[in-house]
mmCIF file of C-alpha atoms and ligand atoms in Angstrom:
data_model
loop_
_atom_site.group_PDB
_atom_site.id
_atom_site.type_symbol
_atom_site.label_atom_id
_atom_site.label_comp_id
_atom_site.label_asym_id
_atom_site.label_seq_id
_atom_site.Cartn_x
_atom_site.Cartn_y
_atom_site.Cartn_z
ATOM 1 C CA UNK A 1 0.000 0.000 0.000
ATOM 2 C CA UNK A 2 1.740 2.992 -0.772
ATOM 3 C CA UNK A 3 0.198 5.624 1.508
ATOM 4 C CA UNK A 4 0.971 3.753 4.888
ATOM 5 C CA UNK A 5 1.108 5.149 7.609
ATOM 6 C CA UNK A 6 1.189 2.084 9.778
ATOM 7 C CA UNK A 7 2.357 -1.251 8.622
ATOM 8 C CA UNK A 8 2.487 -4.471 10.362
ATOM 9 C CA UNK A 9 4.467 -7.582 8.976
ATOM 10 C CA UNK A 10 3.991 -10.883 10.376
ATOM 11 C CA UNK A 11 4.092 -9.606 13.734
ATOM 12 C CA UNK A 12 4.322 -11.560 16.337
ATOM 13 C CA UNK A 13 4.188 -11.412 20.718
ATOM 14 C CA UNK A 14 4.249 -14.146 22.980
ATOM 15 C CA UNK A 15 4.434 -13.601 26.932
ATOM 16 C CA UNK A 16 5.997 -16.735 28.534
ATOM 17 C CA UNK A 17 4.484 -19.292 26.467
ATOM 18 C CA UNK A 18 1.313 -17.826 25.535
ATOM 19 C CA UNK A 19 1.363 -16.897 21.825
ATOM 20 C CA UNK A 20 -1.118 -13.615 22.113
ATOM 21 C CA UNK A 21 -0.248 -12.651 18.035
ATOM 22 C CA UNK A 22 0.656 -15.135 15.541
ATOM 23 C CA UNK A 23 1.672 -12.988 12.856
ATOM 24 C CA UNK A 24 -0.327 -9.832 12.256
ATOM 25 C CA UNK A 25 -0.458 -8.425 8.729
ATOM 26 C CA UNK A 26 -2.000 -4.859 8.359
ATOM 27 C CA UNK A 27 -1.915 -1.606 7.229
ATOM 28 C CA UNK A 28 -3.497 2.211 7.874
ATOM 29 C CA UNK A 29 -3.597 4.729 5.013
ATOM 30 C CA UNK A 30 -3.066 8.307 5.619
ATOM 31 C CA UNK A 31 -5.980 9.950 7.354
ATOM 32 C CA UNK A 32 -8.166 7.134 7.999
ATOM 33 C CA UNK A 33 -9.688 6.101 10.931
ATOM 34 C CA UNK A 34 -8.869 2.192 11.753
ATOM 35 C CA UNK A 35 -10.753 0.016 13.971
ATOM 36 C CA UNK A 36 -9.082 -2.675 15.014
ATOM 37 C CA UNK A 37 -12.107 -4.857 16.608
ATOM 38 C CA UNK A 38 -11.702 -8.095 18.776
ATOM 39 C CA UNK A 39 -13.012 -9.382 21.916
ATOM 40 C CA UNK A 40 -11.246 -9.041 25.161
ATOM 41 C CA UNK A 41 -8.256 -10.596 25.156
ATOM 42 C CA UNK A 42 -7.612 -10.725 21.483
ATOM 43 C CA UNK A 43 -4.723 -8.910 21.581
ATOM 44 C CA UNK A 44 -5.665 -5.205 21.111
ATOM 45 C CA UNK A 45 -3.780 -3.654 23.399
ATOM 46 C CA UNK A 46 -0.646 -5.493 22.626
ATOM 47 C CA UNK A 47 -0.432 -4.340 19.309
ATOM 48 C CA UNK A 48 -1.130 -0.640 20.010
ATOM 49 C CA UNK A 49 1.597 -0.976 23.069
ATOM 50 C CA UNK A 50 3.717 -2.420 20.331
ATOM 51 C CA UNK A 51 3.023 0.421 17.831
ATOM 52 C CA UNK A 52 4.413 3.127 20.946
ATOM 53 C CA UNK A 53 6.816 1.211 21.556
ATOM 54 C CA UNK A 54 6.068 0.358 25.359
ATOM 55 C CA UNK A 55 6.635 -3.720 24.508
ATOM 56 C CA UNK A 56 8.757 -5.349 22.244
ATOM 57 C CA UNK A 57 7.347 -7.824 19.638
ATOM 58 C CA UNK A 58 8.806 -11.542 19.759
ATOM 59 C CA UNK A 59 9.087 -11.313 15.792
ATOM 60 C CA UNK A 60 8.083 -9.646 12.564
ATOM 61 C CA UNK A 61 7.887 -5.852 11.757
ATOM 62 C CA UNK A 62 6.208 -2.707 12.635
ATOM 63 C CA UNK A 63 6.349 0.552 11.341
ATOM 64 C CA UNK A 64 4.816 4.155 11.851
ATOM 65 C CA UNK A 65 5.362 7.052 9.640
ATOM 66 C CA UNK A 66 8.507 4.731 7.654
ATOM 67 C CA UNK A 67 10.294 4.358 11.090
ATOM 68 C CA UNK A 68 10.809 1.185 12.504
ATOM 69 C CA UNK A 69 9.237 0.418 15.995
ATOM 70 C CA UNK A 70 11.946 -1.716 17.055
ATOM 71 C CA UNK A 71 14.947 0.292 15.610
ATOM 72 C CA UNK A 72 13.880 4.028 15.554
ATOM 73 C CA UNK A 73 11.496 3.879 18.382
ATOM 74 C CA UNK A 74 12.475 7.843 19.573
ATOM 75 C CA UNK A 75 11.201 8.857 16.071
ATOM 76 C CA UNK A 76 8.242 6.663 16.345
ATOM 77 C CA UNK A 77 7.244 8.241 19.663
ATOM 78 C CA UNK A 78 7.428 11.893 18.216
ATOM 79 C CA UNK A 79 5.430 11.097 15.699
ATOM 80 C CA UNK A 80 1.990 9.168 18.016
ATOM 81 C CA UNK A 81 0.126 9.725 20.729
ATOM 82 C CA UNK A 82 -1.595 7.289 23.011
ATOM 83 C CA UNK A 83 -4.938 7.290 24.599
ATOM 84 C CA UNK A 84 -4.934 4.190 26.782
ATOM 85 C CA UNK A 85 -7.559 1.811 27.784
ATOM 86 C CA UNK A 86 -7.491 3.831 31.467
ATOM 87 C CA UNK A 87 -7.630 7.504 32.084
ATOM 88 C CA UNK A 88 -4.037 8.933 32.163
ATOM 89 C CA UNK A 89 -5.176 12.125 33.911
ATOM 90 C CA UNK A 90 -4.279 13.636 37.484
ATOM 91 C CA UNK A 91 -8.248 13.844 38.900
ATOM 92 C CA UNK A 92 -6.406 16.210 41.982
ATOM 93 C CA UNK A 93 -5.765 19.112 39.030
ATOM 94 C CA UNK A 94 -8.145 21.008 36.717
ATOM 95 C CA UNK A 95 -9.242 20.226 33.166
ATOM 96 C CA UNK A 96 -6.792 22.804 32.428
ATOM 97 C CA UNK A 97 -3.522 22.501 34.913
ATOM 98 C CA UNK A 98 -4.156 18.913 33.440
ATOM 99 C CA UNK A 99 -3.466 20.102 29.836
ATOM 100 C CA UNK A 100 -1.033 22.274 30.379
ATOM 101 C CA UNK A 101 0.996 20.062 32.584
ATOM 102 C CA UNK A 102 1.441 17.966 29.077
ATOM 103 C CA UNK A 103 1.751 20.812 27.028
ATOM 104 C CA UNK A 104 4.808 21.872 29.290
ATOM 105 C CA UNK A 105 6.270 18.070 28.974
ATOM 106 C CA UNK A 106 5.825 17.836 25.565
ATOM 107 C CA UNK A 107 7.526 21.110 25.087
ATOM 108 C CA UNK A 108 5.099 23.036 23.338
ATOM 109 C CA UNK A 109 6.131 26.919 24.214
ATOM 110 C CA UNK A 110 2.772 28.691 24.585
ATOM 111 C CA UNK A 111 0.972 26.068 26.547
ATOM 112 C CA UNK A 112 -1.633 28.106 28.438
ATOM 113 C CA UNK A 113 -3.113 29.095 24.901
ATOM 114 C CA UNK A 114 -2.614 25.751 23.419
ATOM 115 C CA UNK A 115 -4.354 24.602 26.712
ATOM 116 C CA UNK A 116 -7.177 26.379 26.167
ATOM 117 C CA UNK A 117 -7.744 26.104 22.230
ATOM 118 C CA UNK A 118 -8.221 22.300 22.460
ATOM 119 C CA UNK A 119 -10.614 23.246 25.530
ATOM 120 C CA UNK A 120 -13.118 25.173 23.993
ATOM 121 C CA UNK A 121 -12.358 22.830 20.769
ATOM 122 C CA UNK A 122 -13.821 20.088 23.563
ATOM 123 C CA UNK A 123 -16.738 22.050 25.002
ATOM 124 C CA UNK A 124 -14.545 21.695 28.189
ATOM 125 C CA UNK A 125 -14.269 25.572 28.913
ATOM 126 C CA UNK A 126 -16.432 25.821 31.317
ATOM 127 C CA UNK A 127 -15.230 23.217 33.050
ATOM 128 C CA UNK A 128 -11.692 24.207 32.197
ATOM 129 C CA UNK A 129 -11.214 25.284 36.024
ATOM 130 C CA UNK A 130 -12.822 22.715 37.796
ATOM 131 C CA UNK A 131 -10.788 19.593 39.191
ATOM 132 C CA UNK A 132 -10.960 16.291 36.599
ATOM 133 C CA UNK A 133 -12.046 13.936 39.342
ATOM 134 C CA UNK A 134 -15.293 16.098 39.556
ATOM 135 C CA UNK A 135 -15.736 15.585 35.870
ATOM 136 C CA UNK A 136 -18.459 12.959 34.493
ATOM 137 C CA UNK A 137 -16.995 9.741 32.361
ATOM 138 C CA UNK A 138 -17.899 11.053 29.091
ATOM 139 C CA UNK A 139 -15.763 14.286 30.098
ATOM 140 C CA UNK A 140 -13.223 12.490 31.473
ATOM 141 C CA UNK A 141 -12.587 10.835 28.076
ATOM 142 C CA UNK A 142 -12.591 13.769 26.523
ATOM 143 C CA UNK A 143 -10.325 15.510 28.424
ATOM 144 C CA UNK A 144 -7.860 12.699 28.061
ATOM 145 C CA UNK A 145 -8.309 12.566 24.211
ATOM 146 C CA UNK A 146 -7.842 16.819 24.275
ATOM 147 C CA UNK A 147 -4.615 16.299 26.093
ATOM 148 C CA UNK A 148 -3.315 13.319 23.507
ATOM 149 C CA UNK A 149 -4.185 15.877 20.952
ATOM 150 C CA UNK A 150 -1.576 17.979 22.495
ATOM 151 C CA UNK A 151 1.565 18.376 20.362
ATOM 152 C CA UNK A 152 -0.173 17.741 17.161
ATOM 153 C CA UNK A 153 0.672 14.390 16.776
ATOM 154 C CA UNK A 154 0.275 12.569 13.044
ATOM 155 C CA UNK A 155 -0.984 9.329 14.302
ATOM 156 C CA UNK A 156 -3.253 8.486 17.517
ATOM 157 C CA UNK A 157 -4.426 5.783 18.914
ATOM 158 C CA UNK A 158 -7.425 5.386 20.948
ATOM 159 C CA UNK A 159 -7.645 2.203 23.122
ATOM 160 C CA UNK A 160 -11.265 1.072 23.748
ATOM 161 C CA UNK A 161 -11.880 4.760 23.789
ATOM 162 C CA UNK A 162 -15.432 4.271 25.172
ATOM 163 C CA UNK A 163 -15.335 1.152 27.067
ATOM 164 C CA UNK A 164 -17.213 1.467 30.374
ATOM 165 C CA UNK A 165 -19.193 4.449 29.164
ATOM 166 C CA UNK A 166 -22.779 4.650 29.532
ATOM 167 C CA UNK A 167 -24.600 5.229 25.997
ATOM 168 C CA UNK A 168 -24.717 9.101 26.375
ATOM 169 C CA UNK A 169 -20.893 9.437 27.164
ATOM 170 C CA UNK A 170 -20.151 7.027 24.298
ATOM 171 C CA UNK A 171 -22.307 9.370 21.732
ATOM 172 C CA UNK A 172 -19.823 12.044 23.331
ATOM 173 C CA UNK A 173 -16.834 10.620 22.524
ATOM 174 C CA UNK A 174 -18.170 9.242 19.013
ATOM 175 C CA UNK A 175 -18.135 13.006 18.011
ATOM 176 C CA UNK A 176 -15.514 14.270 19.285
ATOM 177 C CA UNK A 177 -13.410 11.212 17.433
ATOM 178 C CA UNK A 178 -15.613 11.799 13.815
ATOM 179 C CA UNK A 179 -14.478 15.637 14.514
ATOM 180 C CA UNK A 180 -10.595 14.543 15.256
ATOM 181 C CA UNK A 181 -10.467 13.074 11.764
ATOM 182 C CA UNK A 182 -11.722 15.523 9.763
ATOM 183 C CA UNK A 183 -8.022 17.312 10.644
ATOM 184 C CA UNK A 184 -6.426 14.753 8.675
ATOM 185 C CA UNK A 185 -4.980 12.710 11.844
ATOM 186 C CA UNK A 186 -4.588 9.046 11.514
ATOM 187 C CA UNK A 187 -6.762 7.659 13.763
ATOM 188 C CA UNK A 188 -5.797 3.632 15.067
ATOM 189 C CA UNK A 189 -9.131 2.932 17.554
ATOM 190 C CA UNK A 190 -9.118 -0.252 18.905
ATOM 191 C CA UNK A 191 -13.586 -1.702 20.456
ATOM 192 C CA UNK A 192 -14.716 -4.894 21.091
ATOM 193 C CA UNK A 193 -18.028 -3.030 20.191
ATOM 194 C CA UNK A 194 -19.004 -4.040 16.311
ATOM 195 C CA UNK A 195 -21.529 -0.678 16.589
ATOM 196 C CA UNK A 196 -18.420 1.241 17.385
ATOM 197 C CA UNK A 197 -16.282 0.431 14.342
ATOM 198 C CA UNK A 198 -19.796 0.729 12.468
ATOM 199 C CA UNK A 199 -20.120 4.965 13.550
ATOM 200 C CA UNK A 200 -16.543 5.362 13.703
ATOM 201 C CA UNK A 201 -14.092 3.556 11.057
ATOM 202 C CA UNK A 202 -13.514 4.091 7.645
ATOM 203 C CA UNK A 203 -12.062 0.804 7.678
ATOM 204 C CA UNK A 204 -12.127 -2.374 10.307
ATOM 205 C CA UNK A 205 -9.885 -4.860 10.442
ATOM 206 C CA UNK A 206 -11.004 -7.878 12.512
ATOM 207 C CA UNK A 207 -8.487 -9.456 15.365
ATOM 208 C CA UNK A 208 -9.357 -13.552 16.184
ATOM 209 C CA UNK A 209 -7.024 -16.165 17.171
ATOM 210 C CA UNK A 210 -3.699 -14.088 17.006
ATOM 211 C CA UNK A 211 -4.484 -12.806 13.460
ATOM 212 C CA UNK A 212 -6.399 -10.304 11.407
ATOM 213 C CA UNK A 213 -9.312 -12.306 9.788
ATOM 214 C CA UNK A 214 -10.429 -9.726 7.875
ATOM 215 C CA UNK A 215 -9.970 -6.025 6.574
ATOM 216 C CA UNK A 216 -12.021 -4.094 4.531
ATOM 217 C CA UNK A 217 -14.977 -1.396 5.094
ATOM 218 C CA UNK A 218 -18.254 -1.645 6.267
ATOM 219 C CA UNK A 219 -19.767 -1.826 2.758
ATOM 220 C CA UNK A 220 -17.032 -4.060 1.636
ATOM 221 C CA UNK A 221 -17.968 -6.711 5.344
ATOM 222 C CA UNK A 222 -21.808 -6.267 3.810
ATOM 223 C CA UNK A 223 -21.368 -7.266 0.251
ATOM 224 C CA UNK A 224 -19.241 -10.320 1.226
ATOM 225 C CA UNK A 225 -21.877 -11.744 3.771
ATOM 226 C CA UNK A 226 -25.196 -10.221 1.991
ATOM 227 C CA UNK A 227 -28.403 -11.315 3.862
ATOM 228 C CA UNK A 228 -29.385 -14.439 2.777
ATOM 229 C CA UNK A 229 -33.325 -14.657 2.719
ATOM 230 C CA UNK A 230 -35.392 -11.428 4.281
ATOM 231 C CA UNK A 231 -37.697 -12.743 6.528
ATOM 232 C CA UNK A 232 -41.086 -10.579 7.830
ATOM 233 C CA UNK A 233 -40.261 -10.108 11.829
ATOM 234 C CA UNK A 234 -41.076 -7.640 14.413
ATOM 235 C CA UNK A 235 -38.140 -6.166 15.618
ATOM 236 C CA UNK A 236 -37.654 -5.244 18.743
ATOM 237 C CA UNK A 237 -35.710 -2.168 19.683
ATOM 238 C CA UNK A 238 -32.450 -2.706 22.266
ATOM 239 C CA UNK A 239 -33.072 -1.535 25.290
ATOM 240 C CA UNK A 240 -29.390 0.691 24.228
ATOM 241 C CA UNK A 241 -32.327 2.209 21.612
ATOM 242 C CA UNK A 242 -35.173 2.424 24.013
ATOM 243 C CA UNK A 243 -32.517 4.462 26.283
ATOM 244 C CA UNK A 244 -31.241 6.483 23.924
ATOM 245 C CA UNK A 245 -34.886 7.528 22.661
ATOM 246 C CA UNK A 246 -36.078 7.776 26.236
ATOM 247 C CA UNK A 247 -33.674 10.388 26.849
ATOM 248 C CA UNK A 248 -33.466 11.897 23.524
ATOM 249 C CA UNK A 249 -30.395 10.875 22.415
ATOM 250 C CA UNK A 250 -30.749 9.626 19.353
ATOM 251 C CA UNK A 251 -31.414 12.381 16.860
ATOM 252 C CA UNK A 252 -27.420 12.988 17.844
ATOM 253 C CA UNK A 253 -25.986 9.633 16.280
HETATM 254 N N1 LIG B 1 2.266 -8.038 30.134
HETATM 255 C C1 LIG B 1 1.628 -9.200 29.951
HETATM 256 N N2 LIG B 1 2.063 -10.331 30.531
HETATM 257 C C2 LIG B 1 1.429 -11.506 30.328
HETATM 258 N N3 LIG B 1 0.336 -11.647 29.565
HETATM 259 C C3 LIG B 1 -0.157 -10.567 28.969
HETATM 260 C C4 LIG B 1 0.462 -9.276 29.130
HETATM 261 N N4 LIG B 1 -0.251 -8.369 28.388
HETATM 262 C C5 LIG B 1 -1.264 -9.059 27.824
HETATM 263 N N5 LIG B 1 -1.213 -10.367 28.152
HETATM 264 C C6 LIG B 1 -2.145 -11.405 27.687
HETATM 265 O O1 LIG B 1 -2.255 -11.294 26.284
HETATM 266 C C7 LIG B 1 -3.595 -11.497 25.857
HETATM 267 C C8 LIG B 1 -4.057 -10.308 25.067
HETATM 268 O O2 LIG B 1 -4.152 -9.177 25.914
HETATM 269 P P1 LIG B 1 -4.550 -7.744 25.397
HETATM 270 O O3 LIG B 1 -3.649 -7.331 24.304
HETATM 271 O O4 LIG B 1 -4.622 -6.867 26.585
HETATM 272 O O5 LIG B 1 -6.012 -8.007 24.802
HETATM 273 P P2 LIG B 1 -7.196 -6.975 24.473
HETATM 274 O O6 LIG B 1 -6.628 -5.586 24.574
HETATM 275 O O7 LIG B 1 -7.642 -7.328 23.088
HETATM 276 O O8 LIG B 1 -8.283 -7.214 25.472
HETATM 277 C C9 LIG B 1 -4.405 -11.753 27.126
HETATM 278 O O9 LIG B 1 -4.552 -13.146 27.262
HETATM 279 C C10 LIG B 1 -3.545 -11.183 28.214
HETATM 280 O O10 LIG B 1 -3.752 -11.854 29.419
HETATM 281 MG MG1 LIG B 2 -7.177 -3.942 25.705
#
């Protein structure tokens, strides 16, 4: 592919003797946002800690932006930012001491203005001065994505961006990630939620057994499994939908 910006070749990670990947081929165009979707424990994590260079694969090769994870790991890190799994933010200091904290480590020179840009750019201003651990889940997340934003790194990654959200938080942070794109950021998400990829990815690739089944779009998942007989049923709405309408979420999606 010759606009990758990620690439993964036969890579591989054991711990001990459990082989978690088995030899992972895939790759992330310029600009896209990829979901990398698998159930717990299939791996996710490992590869984006791989890709920032916080483990070491056992074998194969990954790259970001042409550099090497395993040989030019400095230049990798300048070029990504990570969003883990957990909120990385101090819940003692504000929304804002919290962003400009990394905007001082990161070395960006006018912080405080930097700081409040991505604010206002997360309809966290008004919160700006109140302390993080006061803040709900939803703006929690979004105050940690805000502060990976920091730096204006070329590639993120998002891991399981929206896991323990309730529905309204995860509408949240669907939005502000379908915003982050348009900017022309290379987005690597990983979900074990098939609904997220669907809002979110431009393409999925699908983690089982230590390997990517599958990549492709949603349209492209559809044509190769079309429905195979339609059949006259009432359908009955989730009770994620009856929430969502309850509280009038929906028209948001
Ligand atoms: N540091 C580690 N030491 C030992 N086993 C690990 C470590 N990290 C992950 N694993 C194992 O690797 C597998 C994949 O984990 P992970 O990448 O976290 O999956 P996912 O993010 O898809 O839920 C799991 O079985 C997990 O227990
Ligand atoms: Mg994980």
């Amino acid at each position: 592919m010759a606009n990758a910006v990620i690439s993964l070749k036969s890579l591989e990670k054991s711990f001990k003797d459990q082989k978690v990947l088995k030899g992972v081929d895939m790759e992330i165009r310029r600009g896209e946002i990829f979901a990398l979707l698998g159930s717990n424990g299939a791996g996710k994590t490992t590869v984006v800690n791989i890709l920032s260079t916080l483990i070491k694969p056992s074998g194969g090769k990954a790259s970001v932006c042409g550099y090497d994870v395993q040989r030019q790991p400095d230049r990798v890190r300048e070029t990504i930012s990570l969003t883990g799994q957990f909120a990385a933010l101090d819940g003692m200091l504000t929304g804002r001491e919290n962003m400009i904290m990394i905007a001082r480590l990161r070395g960006v020179s006018n912080s405080a203005k930097v700081a409040d840009n991505l604010l206002a750019r997360f309809r966290l201003s008004d919160a700006a001065n109140r302390r993080a651990e006061k803040y709900s889940g939803g703006m929690k997340r979004r105050l940690d994505i805000a502060m990976s934003l920091i730096g204006t790194p070329e590639v993120i990654f998002l891991d399981e961006p929206t896991t323990g959200l309730d529905p309204e938080a995860r509408i949240e942070v669907w939005n502000t990630i379908k915003e982050l794109a348009g900017g022309g950021t290379t987005i690597l998400l990983t979900t074990q939620y098939l609904e997220e990829a669907e809002q979110l990815a431009d393409r999925i690739g699908i983690l089982h057994g230590g390997k990517i089944l599958t990549t492709g779009t949603l349209s492209e998942f559809k044509e190769m499994y079309p429905p195979k007989k339609v059949e006259y049923i009432e359908k009955q709405p989730t009770l994620e939908e009856i929430f969502l309408s309850i509280t009038g979420k929906k028209e948001e999606m």
